[in-house]
Amino acid sequence: MVGEVFAIDTDGDGMDDQFEVDHDLDPNVDDASEDADGDGRSNLDEYLEGKDPNADDVNPLVTAPADVVANSTGYKTQVALGEATATDTLDGDISASADNTGPFESGSHVITWTATDAAGNSGMDTQNLTINPQVTTAPQGRTAEGN
């Protein structure tokens, strides 16, 4: 008869001893609420998600600029999109870049802003851009009868 296998958790922190040993944590100290890699996720959260508590695996937070509506100046229009912001728990403020900076034809466009931290984690956000078409109207020719 095969019995159940129980994970040993000597310090009662919710992480089994073998996991703690494998990831350079102390199985005799409650270190569940600590953050071994400084990525903003506790050791216990990373254990429960099956992740390495010593590896930064959290994406940067990217905030795209406000949506833009502009009038066309011709076949293609250059538009000031603004600047996105990006912050990473470990790396602080990092730069974000747009996948398309124009010029743009008339119509609707979605601009994707992306930032990548030093560990290779990427975050993104989107911005909507609308270019109104250029419209020209010609005056109607009118004539009066009897002149």
PDB file of N, CA, C and O in Angstrom, residues 5-44:
ATOM      1  N   VAL A   5       1.957  11.322   0.251  1.00  0.00           N
ATOM      2  CA  VAL A   5       3.184  12.063   0.487  1.00  0.00           C
ATOM      3  C   VAL A   5       2.797  13.445   0.996  1.00  0.00           C
ATOM      4  O   VAL A   5       2.005  14.145   0.383  1.00  0.00           O
ATOM      5  N   PHE A   6       3.350  13.803   2.127  1.00  0.00           N
ATOM      6  CA  PHE A   6       3.067  15.108   2.705  1.00  0.00           C
ATOM      7  C   PHE A   6       4.313  15.965   2.623  1.00  0.00           C
ATOM      8  O   PHE A   6       5.418  15.521   2.948  1.00  0.00           O
ATOM      9  N   ALA A   7       4.159  17.188   2.176  1.00  0.00           N
ATOM     10  CA  ALA A   7       5.280  18.113   2.136  1.00  0.00           C
ATOM     11  C   ALA A   7       5.562  18.591   3.553  1.00  0.00           C
ATOM     12  O   ALA A   7       4.645  18.880   4.313  1.00  0.00           O
ATOM     13  N   ILE A   8       6.809  18.655   3.901  1.00  0.00           N
ATOM     14  CA  ILE A   8       7.208  19.119   5.234  1.00  0.00           C
ATOM     15  C   ILE A   8       7.408  20.623   5.178  1.00  0.00           C
ATOM     16  O   ILE A   8       8.068  21.152   4.283  1.00  0.00           O
ATOM     17  N   ASP A   9       6.842  21.313   6.153  1.00  0.00           N
ATOM     18  CA  ASP A   9       6.966  22.767   6.260  1.00  0.00           C
ATOM     19  C   ASP A   9       7.366  23.079   7.694  1.00  0.00           C
ATOM     20  O   ASP A   9       6.549  23.446   8.527  1.00  0.00           O
ATOM     21  N   THR A  10       8.650  22.947   7.999  1.00  0.00           N
ATOM     22  CA  THR A  10       9.172  23.073   9.357  1.00  0.00           C
ATOM     23  C   THR A  10       8.808  24.402  10.002  1.00  0.00           C
ATOM     24  O   THR A  10       8.424  24.441  11.172  1.00  0.00           O
ATOM     25  N   ASP A  11       8.912  25.505   9.251  1.00  0.00           N
ATOM     26  CA  ASP A  11       8.666  26.822   9.840  1.00  0.00           C
ATOM     27  C   ASP A  11       7.203  27.268   9.742  1.00  0.00           C
ATOM     28  O   ASP A  11       6.842  28.335  10.233  1.00  0.00           O
ATOM     29  N   GLY A  12       6.341  26.460   9.105  1.00  0.00           N
ATOM     30  CA  GLY A  12       4.912  26.758   9.037  1.00  0.00           C
ATOM     31  C   GLY A  12       4.571  28.007   8.242  1.00  0.00           C
ATOM     32  O   GLY A  12       3.537  28.639   8.485  1.00  0.00           O
ATOM     33  N   ASP A  13       5.402  28.353   7.260  1.00  0.00           N
ATOM     34  CA  ASP A  13       5.155  29.572   6.495  1.00  0.00           C
ATOM     35  C   ASP A  13       4.360  29.348   5.219  1.00  0.00           C
ATOM     36  O   ASP A  13       4.144  30.268   4.437  1.00  0.00           O
ATOM     37  N   GLY A  14       3.906  28.096   4.996  1.00  0.00           N
ATOM     38  CA  GLY A  14       3.098  27.803   3.824  1.00  0.00           C
ATOM     39  C   GLY A  14       3.895  27.331   2.624  1.00  0.00           C
ATOM     40  O   GLY A  14       3.317  27.008   1.586  1.00  0.00           O
ATOM     41  N   MET A  15       5.228  27.319   2.729  1.00  0.00           N
ATOM     42  CA  MET A  15       6.089  26.845   1.641  1.00  0.00           C
ATOM     43  C   MET A  15       6.809  25.601   2.136  1.00  0.00           C
ATOM     44  O   MET A  15       7.384  25.609   3.235  1.00  0.00           O
ATOM     45  N   ASP A  16       6.788  24.553   1.323  1.00  0.00           N
ATOM     46  CA  ASP A  16       7.437  23.330   1.789  1.00  0.00           C
ATOM     47  C   ASP A  16       8.949  23.503   1.835  1.00  0.00           C
ATOM     48  O   ASP A  16       9.534  24.312   1.105  1.00  0.00           O
ATOM     49  N   ASP A  17       9.580  22.749   2.745  1.00  0.00           N
ATOM     50  CA  ASP A  17      11.015  22.870   2.990  1.00  0.00           C
ATOM     51  C   ASP A  17      11.845  22.668   1.729  1.00  0.00           C
ATOM     52  O   ASP A  17      12.825  23.387   1.501  1.00  0.00           O
ATOM     53  N   GLN A  18      11.465  21.701   0.893  1.00  0.00           N
ATOM     54  CA  GLN A  18      12.258  21.428  -0.308  1.00  0.00           C
ATOM     55  C   GLN A  18      12.253  22.620  -1.254  1.00  0.00           C
ATOM     56  O   GLN A  18      13.274  22.973  -1.824  1.00  0.00           O
ATOM     57  N   PHE A  19      11.103  23.265  -1.395  1.00  0.00           N
ATOM     58  CA  PHE A  19      11.023  24.466  -2.227  1.00  0.00           C
ATOM     59  C   PHE A  19      11.957  25.541  -1.679  1.00  0.00           C
ATOM     60  O   PHE A  19      12.692  26.195  -2.424  1.00  0.00           O
ATOM     61  N   GLU A  20      11.920  25.730  -0.354  1.00  0.00           N
ATOM     62  CA  GLU A  20      12.761  26.758   0.250  1.00  0.00           C
ATOM     63  C   GLU A  20      14.241  26.461   0.046  1.00  0.00           C
ATOM     64  O   GLU A  20      15.025  27.356  -0.292  1.00  0.00           O
ATOM     65  N   VAL A  21      14.641  25.222   0.206  1.00  0.00           N
ATOM     66  CA  VAL A  21      16.042  24.843  -0.002  1.00  0.00           C
ATOM     67  C   VAL A  21      16.428  25.046  -1.465  1.00  0.00           C
ATOM     68  O   VAL A  21      17.484  25.607  -1.772  1.00  0.00           O
ATOM     69  N   ASP A  22      15.556  24.612  -2.378  1.00  0.00           N
ATOM     70  CA  ASP A  22      15.836  24.734  -3.807  1.00  0.00           C
ATOM     71  C   ASP A  22      15.972  26.181  -4.264  1.00  0.00           C
ATOM     72  O   ASP A  22      16.618  26.464  -5.270  1.00  0.00           O
ATOM     73  N   HIS A  23      15.346  27.104  -3.541  1.00  0.00           N
ATOM     74  CA  HIS A  23      15.340  28.509  -3.942  1.00  0.00           C
ATOM     75  C   HIS A  23      16.088  29.405  -2.951  1.00  0.00           C
ATOM     76  O   HIS A  23      15.840  30.615  -2.877  1.00  0.00           O
ATOM     77  N   ASP A  24      17.020  28.822  -2.211  1.00  0.00           N
ATOM     78  CA  ASP A  24      17.890  29.564  -1.285  1.00  0.00           C
ATOM     79  C   ASP A  24      17.124  30.356  -0.231  1.00  0.00           C
ATOM     80  O   ASP A  24      17.543  31.446   0.169  1.00  0.00           O
ATOM     81  N   LEU A  25      15.994  29.819   0.206  1.00  0.00           N
ATOM     82  CA  LEU A  25      15.258  30.394   1.333  1.00  0.00           C
ATOM     83  C   LEU A  25      15.562  29.537   2.557  1.00  0.00           C
ATOM     84  O   LEU A  25      16.107  28.440   2.446  1.00  0.00           O
ATOM     85  N   ASP A  26      15.201  30.005   3.740  1.00  0.00           N
ATOM     86  CA  ASP A  26      15.509  29.284   4.973  1.00  0.00           C
ATOM     87  C   ASP A  26      14.286  28.495   5.431  1.00  0.00           C
ATOM     88  O   ASP A  26      13.280  29.091   5.815  1.00  0.00           O
ATOM     89  N   PRO A  27      14.337  27.150   5.422  1.00  0.00           N
ATOM     90  CA  PRO A  27      13.190  26.339   5.822  1.00  0.00           C
ATOM     91  C   PRO A  27      12.908  26.391   7.328  1.00  0.00           C
ATOM     92  O   PRO A  27      11.899  25.866   7.780  1.00  0.00           O
ATOM     93  N   ASN A  28      13.779  27.066   8.088  1.00  0.00           N
ATOM     94  CA  ASN A  28      13.589  27.176   9.541  1.00  0.00           C
ATOM     95  C   ASN A  28      13.115  28.555   9.973  1.00  0.00           C
ATOM     96  O   ASN A  28      12.972  28.812  11.159  1.00  0.00           O
ATOM     97  N   VAL A  29      12.893  29.451   9.008  1.00  0.00           N
ATOM     98  CA  VAL A  29      12.464  30.821   9.309  1.00  0.00           C
ATOM     99  C   VAL A  29      11.253  31.142   8.444  1.00  0.00           C
ATOM    100  O   VAL A  29      11.242  30.852   7.250  1.00  0.00           O
ATOM    101  N   ASP A  30      10.232  31.764   9.050  1.00  0.00           N
ATOM    102  CA  ASP A  30       9.042  32.170   8.298  1.00  0.00           C
ATOM    103  C   ASP A  30       9.417  33.346   7.401  1.00  0.00           C
ATOM    104  O   ASP A  30       9.499  34.484   7.843  1.00  0.00           O
ATOM    105  N   ASP A  31       9.682  33.052   6.116  1.00  0.00           N
ATOM    106  CA  ASP A  31      10.067  34.088   5.159  1.00  0.00           C
ATOM    107  C   ASP A  31       9.039  34.219   4.034  1.00  0.00           C
ATOM    108  O   ASP A  31       9.344  34.715   2.952  1.00  0.00           O
ATOM    109  N   ALA A  32       7.814  33.807   4.320  1.00  0.00           N
ATOM    110  CA  ALA A  32       6.754  33.832   3.304  1.00  0.00           C
ATOM    111  C   ALA A  32       6.414  35.245   2.849  1.00  0.00           C
ATOM    112  O   ALA A  32       6.173  35.479   1.665  1.00  0.00           O
ATOM    113  N   SER A  33       6.407  36.217   3.765  1.00  0.00           N
ATOM    114  CA  SER A  33       6.006  37.575   3.393  1.00  0.00           C
ATOM    115  C   SER A  33       7.162  38.394   2.830  1.00  0.00           C
ATOM    116  O   SER A  33       6.955  39.499   2.337  1.00  0.00           O
ATOM    117  N   GLU A  34       8.372  37.843   2.885  1.00  0.00           N
ATOM    118  CA  GLU A  34       9.517  38.543   2.307  1.00  0.00           C
ATOM    119  C   GLU A  34       9.461  38.466   0.784  1.00  0.00           C
ATOM    120  O   GLU A  34       8.689  37.709   0.219  1.00  0.00           O
ATOM    121  N   ASP A  35      10.308  39.246   0.139  1.00  0.00           N
ATOM    122  CA  ASP A  35      10.359  39.306  -1.325  1.00  0.00           C
ATOM    123  C   ASP A  35      11.815  39.146  -1.739  1.00  0.00           C
ATOM    124  O   ASP A  35      12.547  40.125  -1.870  1.00  0.00           O
ATOM    125  N   ALA A  36      12.246  37.902  -1.936  1.00  0.00           N
ATOM    126  CA  ALA A  36      13.660  37.593  -2.179  1.00  0.00           C
ATOM    127  C   ALA A  36      14.232  38.334  -3.383  1.00  0.00           C
ATOM    128  O   ALA A  36      15.397  38.731  -3.373  1.00  0.00           O
ATOM    129  N   ASP A  37      13.443  38.537  -4.426  1.00  0.00           N
ATOM    130  CA  ASP A  37      13.960  39.178  -5.632  1.00  0.00           C
ATOM    131  C   ASP A  37      13.573  40.646  -5.758  1.00  0.00           C
ATOM    132  O   ASP A  37      13.956  41.321  -6.706  1.00  0.00           O
ATOM    133  N   GLY A  38      12.797  41.173  -4.800  1.00  0.00           N
ATOM    134  CA  GLY A  38      12.435  42.584  -4.807  1.00  0.00           C
ATOM    135  C   GLY A  38      11.515  43.000  -5.931  1.00  0.00           C
ATOM    136  O   GLY A  38      11.454  44.169  -6.298  1.00  0.00           O
ATOM    137  N   ASP A  39      10.746  42.046  -6.469  1.00  0.00           N
ATOM    138  CA  ASP A  39       9.873  42.371  -7.603  1.00  0.00           C
ATOM    139  C   ASP A  39       8.458  42.751  -7.191  1.00  0.00           C
ATOM    140  O   ASP A  39       7.584  42.926  -8.027  1.00  0.00           O
ATOM    141  N   GLY A  40       8.231  42.890  -5.886  1.00  0.00           N
ATOM    142  CA  GLY A  40       6.908  43.291  -5.414  1.00  0.00           C
ATOM    143  C   GLY A  40       5.971  42.129  -5.134  1.00  0.00           C
ATOM    144  O   GLY A  40       4.824  42.335  -4.758  1.00  0.00           O
ATOM    145  N   ARG A  41       6.422  40.898  -5.325  1.00  0.00           N
ATOM    146  CA  ARG A  41       5.618  39.698  -5.058  1.00  0.00           C
ATOM    147  C   ARG A  41       6.255  38.952  -3.896  1.00  0.00           C
ATOM    148  O   ARG A  41       7.464  38.724  -3.885  1.00  0.00           O
ATOM    149  N   SER A  42       5.445  38.543  -2.929  1.00  0.00           N
ATOM    150  CA  SER A  42       5.995  37.832  -1.771  1.00  0.00           C
ATOM    151  C   SER A  42       6.485  36.436  -2.175  1.00  0.00           C
ATOM    152  O   SER A  42       6.045  35.876  -3.185  1.00  0.00           O
ATOM    153  N   ASN A  43       7.390  35.911  -1.360  1.00  0.00           N
ATOM    154  CA  ASN A  43       7.890  34.552  -1.601  1.00  0.00           C
ATOM    155  C   ASN A  43       6.741  33.553  -1.638  1.00  0.00           C
ATOM    156  O   ASN A  43       6.714  32.653  -2.479  1.00  0.00           O
ATOM    157  N   LEU A  44       5.773  33.705  -0.728  1.00  0.00           N
ATOM    158  CA  LEU A  44       4.635  32.780  -0.688  1.00  0.00           C
ATOM    159  C   LEU A  44       3.792  32.881  -1.958  1.00  0.00           C
ATOM    160  O   LEU A  44       3.397  31.857  -2.523  1.00  0.00           O
TER     161      LEU A  44
END
